[in-house]
Coordinates of C-alpha atoms and ligand atoms in Angstrom, one line a residue:
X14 CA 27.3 181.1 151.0
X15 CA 30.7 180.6 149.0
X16 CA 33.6 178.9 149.8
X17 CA 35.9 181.0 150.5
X18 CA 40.0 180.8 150.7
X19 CA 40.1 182.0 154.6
X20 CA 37.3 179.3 155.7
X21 CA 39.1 176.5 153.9
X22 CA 42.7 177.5 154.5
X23 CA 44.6 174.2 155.7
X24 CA 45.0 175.9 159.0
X25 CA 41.1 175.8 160.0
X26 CA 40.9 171.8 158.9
X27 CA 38.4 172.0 155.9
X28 CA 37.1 169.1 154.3
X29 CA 36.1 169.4 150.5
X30 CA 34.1 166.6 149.5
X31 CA 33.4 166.6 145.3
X32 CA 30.3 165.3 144.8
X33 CA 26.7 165.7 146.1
X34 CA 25.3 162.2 145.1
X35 CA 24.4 159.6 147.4
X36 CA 28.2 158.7 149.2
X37 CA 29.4 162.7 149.3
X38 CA 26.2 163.9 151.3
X39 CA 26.4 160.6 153.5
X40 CA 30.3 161.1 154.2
X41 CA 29.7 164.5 155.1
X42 CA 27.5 163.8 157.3
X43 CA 29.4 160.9 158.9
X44 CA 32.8 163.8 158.9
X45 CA 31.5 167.4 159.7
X46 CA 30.0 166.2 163.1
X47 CA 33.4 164.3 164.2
X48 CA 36.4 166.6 162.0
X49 CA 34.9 170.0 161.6
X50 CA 33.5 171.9 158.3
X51 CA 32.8 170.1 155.4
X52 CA 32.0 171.4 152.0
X53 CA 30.3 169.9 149.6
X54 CA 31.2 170.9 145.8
X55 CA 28.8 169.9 143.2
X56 CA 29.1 170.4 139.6
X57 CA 25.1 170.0 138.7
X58 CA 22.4 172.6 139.8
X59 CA 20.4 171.7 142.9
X60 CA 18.0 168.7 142.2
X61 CA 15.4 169.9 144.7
X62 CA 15.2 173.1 142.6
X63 CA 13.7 171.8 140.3
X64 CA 16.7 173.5 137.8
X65 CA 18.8 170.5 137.9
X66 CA 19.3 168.1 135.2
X67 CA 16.1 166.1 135.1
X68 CA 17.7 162.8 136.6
X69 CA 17.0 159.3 135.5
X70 CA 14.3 157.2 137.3
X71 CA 17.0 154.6 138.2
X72 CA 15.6 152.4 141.1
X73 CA 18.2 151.1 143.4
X74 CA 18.1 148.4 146.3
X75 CA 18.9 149.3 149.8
X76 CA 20.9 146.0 151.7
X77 CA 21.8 145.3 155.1
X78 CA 25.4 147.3 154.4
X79 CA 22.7 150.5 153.2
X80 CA 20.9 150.2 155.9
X81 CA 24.0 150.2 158.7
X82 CA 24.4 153.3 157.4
X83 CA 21.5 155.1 157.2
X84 CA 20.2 153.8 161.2
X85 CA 23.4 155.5 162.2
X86 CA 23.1 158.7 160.6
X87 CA 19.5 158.4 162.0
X88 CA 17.7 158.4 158.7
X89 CA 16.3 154.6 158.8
X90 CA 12.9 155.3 159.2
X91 CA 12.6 158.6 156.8
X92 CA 14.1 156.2 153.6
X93 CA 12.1 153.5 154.7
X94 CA 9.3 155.4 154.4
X95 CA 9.3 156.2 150.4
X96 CA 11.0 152.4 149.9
X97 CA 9.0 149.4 148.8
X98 CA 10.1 145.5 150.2
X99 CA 11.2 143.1 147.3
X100 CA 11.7 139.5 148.6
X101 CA 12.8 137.9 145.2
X102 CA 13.5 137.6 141.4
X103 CA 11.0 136.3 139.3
X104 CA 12.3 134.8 136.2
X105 CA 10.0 134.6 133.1
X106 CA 11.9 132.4 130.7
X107 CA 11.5 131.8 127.1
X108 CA 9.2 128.6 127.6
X109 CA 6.4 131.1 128.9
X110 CA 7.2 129.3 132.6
X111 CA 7.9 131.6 135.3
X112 CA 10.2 130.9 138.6
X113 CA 10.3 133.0 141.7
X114 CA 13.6 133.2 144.0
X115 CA 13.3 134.5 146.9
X116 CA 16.1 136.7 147.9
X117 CA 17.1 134.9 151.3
X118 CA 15.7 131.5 152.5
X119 CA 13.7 133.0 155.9
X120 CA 12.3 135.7 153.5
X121 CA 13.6 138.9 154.1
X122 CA 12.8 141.3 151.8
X123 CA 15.5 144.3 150.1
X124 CA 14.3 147.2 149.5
X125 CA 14.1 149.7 146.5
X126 CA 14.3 153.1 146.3
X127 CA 14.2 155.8 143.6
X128 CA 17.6 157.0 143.6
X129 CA 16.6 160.2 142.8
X130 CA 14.1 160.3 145.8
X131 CA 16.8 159.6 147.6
X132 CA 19.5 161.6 146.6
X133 CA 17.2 164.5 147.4
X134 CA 16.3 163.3 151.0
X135 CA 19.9 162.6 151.7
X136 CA 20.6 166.1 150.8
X137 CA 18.4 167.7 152.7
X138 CA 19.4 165.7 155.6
X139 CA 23.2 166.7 154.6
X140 CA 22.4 170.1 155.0
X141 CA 20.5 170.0 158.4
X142 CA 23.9 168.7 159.5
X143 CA 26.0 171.0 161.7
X144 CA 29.1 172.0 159.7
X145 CA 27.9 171.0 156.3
X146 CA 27.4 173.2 153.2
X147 CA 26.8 171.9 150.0
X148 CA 27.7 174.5 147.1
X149 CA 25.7 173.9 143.9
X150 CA 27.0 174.5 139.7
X151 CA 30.6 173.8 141.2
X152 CA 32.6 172.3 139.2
X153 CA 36.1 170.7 140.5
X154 CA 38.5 170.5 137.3
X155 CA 41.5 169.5 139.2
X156 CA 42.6 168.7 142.7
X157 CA 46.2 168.7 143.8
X158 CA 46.8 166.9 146.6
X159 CA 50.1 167.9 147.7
X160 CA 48.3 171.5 148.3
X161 CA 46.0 169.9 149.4
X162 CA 43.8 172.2 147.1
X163 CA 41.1 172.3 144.3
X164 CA 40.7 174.2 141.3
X165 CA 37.4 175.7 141.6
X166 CA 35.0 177.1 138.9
X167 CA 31.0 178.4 139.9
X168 CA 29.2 181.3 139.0
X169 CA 31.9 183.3 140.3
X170 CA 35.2 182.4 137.6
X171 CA 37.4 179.9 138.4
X172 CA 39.7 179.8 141.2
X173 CA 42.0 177.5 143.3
X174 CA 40.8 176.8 147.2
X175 CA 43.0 175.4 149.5
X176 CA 41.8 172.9 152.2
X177 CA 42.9 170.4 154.6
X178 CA 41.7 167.2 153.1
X179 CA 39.9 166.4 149.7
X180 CA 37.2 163.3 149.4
X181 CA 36.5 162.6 145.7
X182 CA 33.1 161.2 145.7
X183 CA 32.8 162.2 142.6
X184 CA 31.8 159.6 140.6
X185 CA 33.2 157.1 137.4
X186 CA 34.5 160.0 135.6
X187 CA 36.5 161.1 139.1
X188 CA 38.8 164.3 138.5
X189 CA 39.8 163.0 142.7
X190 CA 41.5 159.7 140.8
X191 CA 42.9 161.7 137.7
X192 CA 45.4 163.4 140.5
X193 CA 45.9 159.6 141.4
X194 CA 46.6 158.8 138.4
X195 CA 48.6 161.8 137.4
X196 CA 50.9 160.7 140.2
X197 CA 51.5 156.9 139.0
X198 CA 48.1 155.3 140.5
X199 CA 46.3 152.4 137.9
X200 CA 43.2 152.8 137.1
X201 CA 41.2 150.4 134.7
X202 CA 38.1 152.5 133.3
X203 CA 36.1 150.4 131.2
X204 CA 32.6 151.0 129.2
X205 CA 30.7 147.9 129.3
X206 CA 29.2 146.1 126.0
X207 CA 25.5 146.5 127.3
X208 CA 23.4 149.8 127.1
X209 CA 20.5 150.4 128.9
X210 CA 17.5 152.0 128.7
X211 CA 14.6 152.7 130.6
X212 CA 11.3 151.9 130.4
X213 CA 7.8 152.7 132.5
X214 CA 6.1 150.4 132.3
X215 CA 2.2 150.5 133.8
X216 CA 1.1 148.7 136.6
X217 CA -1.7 145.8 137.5
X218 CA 0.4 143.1 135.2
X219 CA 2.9 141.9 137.3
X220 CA 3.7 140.6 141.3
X221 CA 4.6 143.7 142.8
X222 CA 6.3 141.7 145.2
X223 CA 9.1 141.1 143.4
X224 CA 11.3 142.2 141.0
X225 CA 10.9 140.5 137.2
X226 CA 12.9 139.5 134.6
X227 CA 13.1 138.1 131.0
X228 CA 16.2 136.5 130.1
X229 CA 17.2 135.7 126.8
X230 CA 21.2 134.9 126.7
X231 CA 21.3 138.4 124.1
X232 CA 19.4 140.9 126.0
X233 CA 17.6 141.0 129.1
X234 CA 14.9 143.1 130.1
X235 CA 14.1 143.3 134.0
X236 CA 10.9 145.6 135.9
X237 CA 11.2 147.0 139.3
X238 CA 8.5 147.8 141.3
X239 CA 7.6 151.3 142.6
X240 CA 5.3 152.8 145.5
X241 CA 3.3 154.7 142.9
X242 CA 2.3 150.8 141.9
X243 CA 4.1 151.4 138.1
X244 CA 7.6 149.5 137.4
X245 CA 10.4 150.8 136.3
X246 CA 11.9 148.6 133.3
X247 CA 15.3 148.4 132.5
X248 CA 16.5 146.8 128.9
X249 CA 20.1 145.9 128.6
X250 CA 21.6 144.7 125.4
X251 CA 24.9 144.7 123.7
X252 CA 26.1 148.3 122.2
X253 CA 28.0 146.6 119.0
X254 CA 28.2 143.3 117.8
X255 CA 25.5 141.0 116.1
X256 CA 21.8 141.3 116.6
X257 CA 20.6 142.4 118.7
X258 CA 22.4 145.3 119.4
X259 CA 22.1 148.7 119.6
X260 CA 24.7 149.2 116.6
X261 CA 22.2 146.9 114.8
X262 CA 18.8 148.7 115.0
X263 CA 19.2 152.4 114.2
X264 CA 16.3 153.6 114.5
X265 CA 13.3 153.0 116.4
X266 CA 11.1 150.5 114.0
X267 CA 14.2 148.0 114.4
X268 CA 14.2 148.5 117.6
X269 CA 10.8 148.0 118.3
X270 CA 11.0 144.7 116.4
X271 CA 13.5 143.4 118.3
X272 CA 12.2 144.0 121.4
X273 CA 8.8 142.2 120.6
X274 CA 10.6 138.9 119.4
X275 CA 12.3 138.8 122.4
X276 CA 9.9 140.2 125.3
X277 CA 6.5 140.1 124.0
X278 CA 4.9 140.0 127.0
X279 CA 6.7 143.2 128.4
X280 CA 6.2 144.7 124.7
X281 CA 2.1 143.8 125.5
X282 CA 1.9 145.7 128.6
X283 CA 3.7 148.9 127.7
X284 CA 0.8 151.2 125.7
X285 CA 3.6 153.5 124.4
X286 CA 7.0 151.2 124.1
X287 CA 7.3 152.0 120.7
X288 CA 7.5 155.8 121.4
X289 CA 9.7 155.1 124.5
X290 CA 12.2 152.6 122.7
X291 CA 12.1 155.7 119.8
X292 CA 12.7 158.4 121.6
X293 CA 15.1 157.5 125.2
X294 CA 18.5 157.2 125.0
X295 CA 20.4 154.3 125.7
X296 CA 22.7 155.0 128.3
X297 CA 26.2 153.2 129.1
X298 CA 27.6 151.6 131.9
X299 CA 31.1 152.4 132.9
X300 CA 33.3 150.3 135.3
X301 CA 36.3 151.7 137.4
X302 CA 39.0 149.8 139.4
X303 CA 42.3 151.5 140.8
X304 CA 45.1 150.4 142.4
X305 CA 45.4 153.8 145.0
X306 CA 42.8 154.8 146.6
X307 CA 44.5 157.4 149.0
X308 CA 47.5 160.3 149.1
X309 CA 49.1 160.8 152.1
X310 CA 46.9 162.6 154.4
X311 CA 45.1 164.6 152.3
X312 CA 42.9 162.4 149.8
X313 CA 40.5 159.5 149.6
X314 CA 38.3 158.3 146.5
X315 CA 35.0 156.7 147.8
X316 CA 32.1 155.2 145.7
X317 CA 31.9 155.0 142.2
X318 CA 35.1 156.9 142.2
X319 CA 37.1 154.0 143.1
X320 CA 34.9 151.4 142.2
X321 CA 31.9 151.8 139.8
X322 CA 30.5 148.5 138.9
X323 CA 28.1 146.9 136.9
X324 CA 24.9 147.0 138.2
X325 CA 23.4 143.8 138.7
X326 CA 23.8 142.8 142.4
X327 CA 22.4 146.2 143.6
X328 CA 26.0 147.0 145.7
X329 CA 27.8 150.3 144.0
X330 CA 26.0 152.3 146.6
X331 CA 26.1 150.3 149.4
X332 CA 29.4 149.8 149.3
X333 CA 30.2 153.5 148.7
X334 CA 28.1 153.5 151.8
X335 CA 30.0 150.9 153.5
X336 CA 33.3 152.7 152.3
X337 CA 32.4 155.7 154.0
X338 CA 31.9 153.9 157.2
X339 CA 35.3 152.0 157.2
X340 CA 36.8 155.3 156.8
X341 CA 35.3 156.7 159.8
X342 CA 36.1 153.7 161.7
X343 CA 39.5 153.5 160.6
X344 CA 39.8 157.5 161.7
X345 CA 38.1 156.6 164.9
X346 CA 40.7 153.6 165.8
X347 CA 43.9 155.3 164.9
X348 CA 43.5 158.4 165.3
X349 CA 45.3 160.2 162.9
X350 CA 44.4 160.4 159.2
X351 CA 47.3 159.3 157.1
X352 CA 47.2 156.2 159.4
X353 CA 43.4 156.0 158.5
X354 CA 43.4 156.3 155.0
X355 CA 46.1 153.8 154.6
X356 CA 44.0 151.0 156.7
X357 CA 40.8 152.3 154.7
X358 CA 42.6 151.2 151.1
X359 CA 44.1 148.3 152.4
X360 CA 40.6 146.8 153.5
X361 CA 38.4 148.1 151.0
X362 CA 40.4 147.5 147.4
X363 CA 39.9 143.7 147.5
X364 CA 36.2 144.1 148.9
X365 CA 35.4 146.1 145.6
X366 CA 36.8 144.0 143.6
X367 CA 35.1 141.0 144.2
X368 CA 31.4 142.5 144.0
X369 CA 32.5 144.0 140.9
X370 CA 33.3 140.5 139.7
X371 CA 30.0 139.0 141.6
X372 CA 27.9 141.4 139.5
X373 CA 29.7 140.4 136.3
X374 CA 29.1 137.1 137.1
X375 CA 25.3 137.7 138.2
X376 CA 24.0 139.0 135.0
X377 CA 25.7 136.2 133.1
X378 CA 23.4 134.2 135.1
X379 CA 20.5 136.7 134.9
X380 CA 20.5 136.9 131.3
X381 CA 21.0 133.5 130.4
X382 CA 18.2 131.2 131.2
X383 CA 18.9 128.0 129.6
X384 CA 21.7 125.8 131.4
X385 CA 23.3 122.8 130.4
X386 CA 22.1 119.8 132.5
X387 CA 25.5 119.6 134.5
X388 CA 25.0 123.3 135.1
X389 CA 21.6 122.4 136.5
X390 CA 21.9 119.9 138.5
X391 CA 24.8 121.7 140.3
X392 CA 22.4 124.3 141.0
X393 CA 19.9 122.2 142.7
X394 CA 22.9 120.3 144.3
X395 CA 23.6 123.8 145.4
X396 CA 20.0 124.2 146.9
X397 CA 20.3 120.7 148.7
X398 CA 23.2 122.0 150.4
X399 CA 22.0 125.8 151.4
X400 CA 19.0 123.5 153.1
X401 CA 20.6 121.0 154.9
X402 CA 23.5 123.4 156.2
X403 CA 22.2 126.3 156.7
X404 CA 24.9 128.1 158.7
X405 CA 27.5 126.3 156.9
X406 CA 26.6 127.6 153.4
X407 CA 24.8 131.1 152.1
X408 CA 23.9 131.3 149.2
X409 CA 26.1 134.4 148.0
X410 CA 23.3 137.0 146.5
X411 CA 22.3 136.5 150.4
X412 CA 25.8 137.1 152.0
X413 CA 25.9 140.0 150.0
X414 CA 22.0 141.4 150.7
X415 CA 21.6 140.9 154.3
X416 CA 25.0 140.6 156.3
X417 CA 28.7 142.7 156.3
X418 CA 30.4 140.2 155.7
X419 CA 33.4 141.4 153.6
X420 CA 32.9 140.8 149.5
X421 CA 35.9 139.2 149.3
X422 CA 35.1 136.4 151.8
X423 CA 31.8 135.4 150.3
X424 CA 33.8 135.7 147.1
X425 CA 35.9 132.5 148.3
X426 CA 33.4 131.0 150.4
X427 CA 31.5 130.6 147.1
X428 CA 34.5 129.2 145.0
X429 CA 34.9 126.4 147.7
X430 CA 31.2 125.9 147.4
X431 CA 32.0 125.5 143.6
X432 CA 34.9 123.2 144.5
X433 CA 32.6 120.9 147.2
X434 CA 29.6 120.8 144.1
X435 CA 32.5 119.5 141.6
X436 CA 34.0 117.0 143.8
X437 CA 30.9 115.7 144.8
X438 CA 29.3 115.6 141.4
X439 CA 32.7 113.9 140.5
X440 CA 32.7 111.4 143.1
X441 CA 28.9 110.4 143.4
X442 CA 27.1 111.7 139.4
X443 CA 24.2 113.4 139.6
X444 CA 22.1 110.9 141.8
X445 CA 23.8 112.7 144.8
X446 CA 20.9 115.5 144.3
X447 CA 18.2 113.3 145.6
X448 CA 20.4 111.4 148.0
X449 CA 18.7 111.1 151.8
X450 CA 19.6 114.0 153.9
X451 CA 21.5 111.6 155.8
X452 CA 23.8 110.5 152.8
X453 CA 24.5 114.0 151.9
X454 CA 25.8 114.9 155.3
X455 CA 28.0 111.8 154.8
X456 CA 29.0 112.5 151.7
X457 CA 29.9 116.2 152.5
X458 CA 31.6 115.0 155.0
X459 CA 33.9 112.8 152.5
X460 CA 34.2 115.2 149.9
X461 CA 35.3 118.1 151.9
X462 CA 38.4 117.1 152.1
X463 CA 39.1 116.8 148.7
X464 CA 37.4 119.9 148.2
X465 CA 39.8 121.7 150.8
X466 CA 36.7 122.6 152.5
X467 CA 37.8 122.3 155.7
X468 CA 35.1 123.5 158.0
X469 CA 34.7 126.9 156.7
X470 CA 31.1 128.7 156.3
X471 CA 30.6 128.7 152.2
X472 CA 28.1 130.9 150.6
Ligands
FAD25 C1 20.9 151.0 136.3 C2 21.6 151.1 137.6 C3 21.1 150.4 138.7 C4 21.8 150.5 139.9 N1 21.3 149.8 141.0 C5 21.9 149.9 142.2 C6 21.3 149.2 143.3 O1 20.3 148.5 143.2 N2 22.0 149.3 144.5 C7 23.1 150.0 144.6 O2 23.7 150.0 145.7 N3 23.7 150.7 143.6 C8 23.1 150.6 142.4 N4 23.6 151.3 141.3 C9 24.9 152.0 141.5 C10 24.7 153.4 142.2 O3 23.8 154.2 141.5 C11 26.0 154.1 142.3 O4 26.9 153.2 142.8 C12 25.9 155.3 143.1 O5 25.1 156.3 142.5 C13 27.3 155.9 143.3 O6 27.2 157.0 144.1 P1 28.4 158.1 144.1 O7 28.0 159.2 145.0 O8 29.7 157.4 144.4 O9 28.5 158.6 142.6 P2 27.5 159.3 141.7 O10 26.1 158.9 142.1 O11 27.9 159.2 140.3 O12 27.6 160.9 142.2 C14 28.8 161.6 141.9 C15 28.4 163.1 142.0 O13 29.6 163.8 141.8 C16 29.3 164.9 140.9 N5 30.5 165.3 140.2 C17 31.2 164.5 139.3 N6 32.3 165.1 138.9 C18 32.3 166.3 139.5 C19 33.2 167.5 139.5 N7 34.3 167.4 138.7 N8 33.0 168.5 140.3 C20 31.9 168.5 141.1 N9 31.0 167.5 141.2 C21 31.2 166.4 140.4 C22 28.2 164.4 140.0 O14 27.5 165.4 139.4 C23 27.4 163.5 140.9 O15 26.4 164.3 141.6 C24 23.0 151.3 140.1 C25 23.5 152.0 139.0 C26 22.8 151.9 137.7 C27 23.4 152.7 136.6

């Protein structure tokens, strides 16, 4: 069916959501049921047909904020189905040792899912939904949201369709944010250093328990497990700069070379890496923050729209998730939609930002193994702590995974954490790490203070 001017006049309360990835067929999902017809407008060809864009085998992790999500649009058990538990990180580091962290301390497992497989199921769930229609090889160019309208162009020409209210879940490169910008908003679109590219990767050599990784403080190459029992390998390395770097091995031979010095046993267990380091492109990893989020009552960005980040905590998803949600909610307690969407900014900018800077900061600690001894004995100071308190302090990849608590919070609970570790370093050297369980309480106790702990929870 096509979109048509009558059924999306602003007098009949049409939604137009851009974008059919993961967070446009979940919000329209969440919206047609509760605020009446909602169409979806997607620039690529249907991925179920088979005609689409062959999409990239990126795996990505389902977390507690995911999973909200999904159990209340009643899909919990259908994704859990083609997902696979991980319960940790196994670092193989340079000294051929190898170090398993689990991702929470009473073992709960994430889970990873194609996103591809996915994307397809979420679809097909979006369009068993009452009210939905999702329109295929429709492009958005431009939305005006003063109409509120969009200019339209499918198989049929181009042409302008007015609606009531316009979602941009469109992704990084959002046309929904351009009109935000056009109209004074700040927006901060960044391509990351680091390429990646992706690897299969057979198979019978590794814990498929867990995720792995190979850090080397220069490039990092990390394998996630998949139900067909293969991994999916991701290698990230600079884009310009000194070796190694994309910029400095044209060509596939280099390449290949640098790859072996630096993972040789991934390099071992890959039959055809040379081929696949040849002949894949490397792809880029863009980064978006805005300041405005919303216009009046008539547009919201959601997802990667308003907040693509890098990818190394496994959030940009689940929080588009979670964004869609707060929405909802924030339509559901006020009751009228610019109300809404001005609550929905207000709590989600600073959320997004901090998991944007909490994956930063997590593959600087992914990719560089070796610390200096300060660095490590804070970390098992850390792990002392996270034992003996365990409600008092999370550790934050935790926080993050397995409760709602709001990004920003663990973001400061973990600074105070930093700020206790310091103080108590500062006060008591490193001996404090094998102090009796009794004279860390006390010393906790002491330092907290000083720390301006107070008696918040840390992560
Ligand atoms: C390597 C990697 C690993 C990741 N791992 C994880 C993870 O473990 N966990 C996690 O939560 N997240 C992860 N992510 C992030 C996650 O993939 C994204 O956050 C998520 O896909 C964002 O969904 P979205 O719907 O907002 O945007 P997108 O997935 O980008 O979808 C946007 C859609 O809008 C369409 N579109 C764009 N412009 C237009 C237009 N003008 N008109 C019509 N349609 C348009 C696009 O074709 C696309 O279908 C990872 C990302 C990468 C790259």
């Amino acid at each position: 069916m096509r979109v048509s001017e009558n059924e999306h006049g602003r007098g009949d309360g049409g939604i137009v959501v851009i974008g059919a990835g993961p967070v446009g067929a979940v919000a329209a999902m969440y919206l047609a049921p509760r605020y009446g017809p909602v169409t979806v407008l997607e620039r690529r060809a249907d991925p179920r047909s088979g005609g689409g864009r062959r999409g990239r085998s990126i795996t990505v992790m389902l977390s507690a904020r995911g999973w909200r999500v999904l159990r209340e649009l009643g899909l919990e058990e259908a994704v859990r189905a083609i997902c696979l538990p991980i319960h940790g990180r196994c670092a193989h580091l340079p000294d051929g040792s190898s170090h398993v962290t689990p991702y929470s301390r009473d073992r709960q497992p994430i889970w990873s899912v194609e996103r591809d497989r996915l994307n397809r199921l979420l679809l097909d769930a979006a369009e068993a939904t009452d009210g939905v229609r999702i329109d295929f090889g429709a492009r958005v160019h431009e939305v005006d949201p003063d109409g509120p309208a969009v200019l339209l162009e499918d198989g049929a020409g181009r042409r302008r369709i007015a609606c009531r209210r316009v979602l941009g879940c469109d992704g990084a490169h959002s046309v929904a944010r351009a009109a935000l910008v056009a109209r004074g908003a700040r927006a901060n679109v960044r391509r990351l250093d680091l390429a990646h590219q992706e690897i299969c990767a057979p198979g019978g050599w590794l814990d498929p328990s867990t995720m792995h990784y190979w850090p080397t403080g220069d490039a990092l190459f990390a394998a996630f497990p998949l139900p067909s029992g293969e991994f999916a390998g991701s290698l990230f390395m600079r884009h310009d700069g000194p070796a190694p770097s994309y910029a400095t091995v044209e060509g596939g031979r280099d390449l290949l070379r640098v790859f072996r010095a630096h993972f040789p046993e991934p390099a071992a267990a890959v039959p055809d890496i040379a081929e696949q380091l040849a002949t894949k492109d490397a792809a880029t990893i863009t980064t978006v923050s805005c300041d405005r989020w919303i216009h009046g009552d008539a547009l919201a960005l959601l997802g990667d729209a308003c907040h693509a980040m890098p990818p190394f905590m496994g959030h940009g998803m689940n929080c588009g998730f979670e964004d869609v949600r707060t929405l909802v909610d924030r339509l559901e307690s006020t009751g009228d939609w610019a109300s809404a969407l001005v609550a929905y900014e207000k709590s989600r900018i600073e959320d997004a930002e901090a998991i944007s800077y909490l994956s930063f900061e997590h593959y600087h600690t992914m990719a560089n193994p070796p610390q200096d001894e300060r660095a490590h004995t804070a970390t098992r100071l850390r792990g002392r702590l996270y034992d003996l308190f365990p409600d008092r302090f999370v550790p934050r990849y935790e926080s993050c995974a397995f409760t709602e608590e709001g990004y920003a919070s663990v973001l400061r609970d973990d600074r105070r954490l930093d700020d206790l570790v310091d103080a108590l370093l500062s006060r008591y050297g490193a001996e404090i790490v094998s102090a009796s369980d009794t004279g860390l309480h006390a010393a906790v106790s002491g330092a907290a203070g000083t720390a301006n702990l107070g008696e918040s929870r840390c992560s």
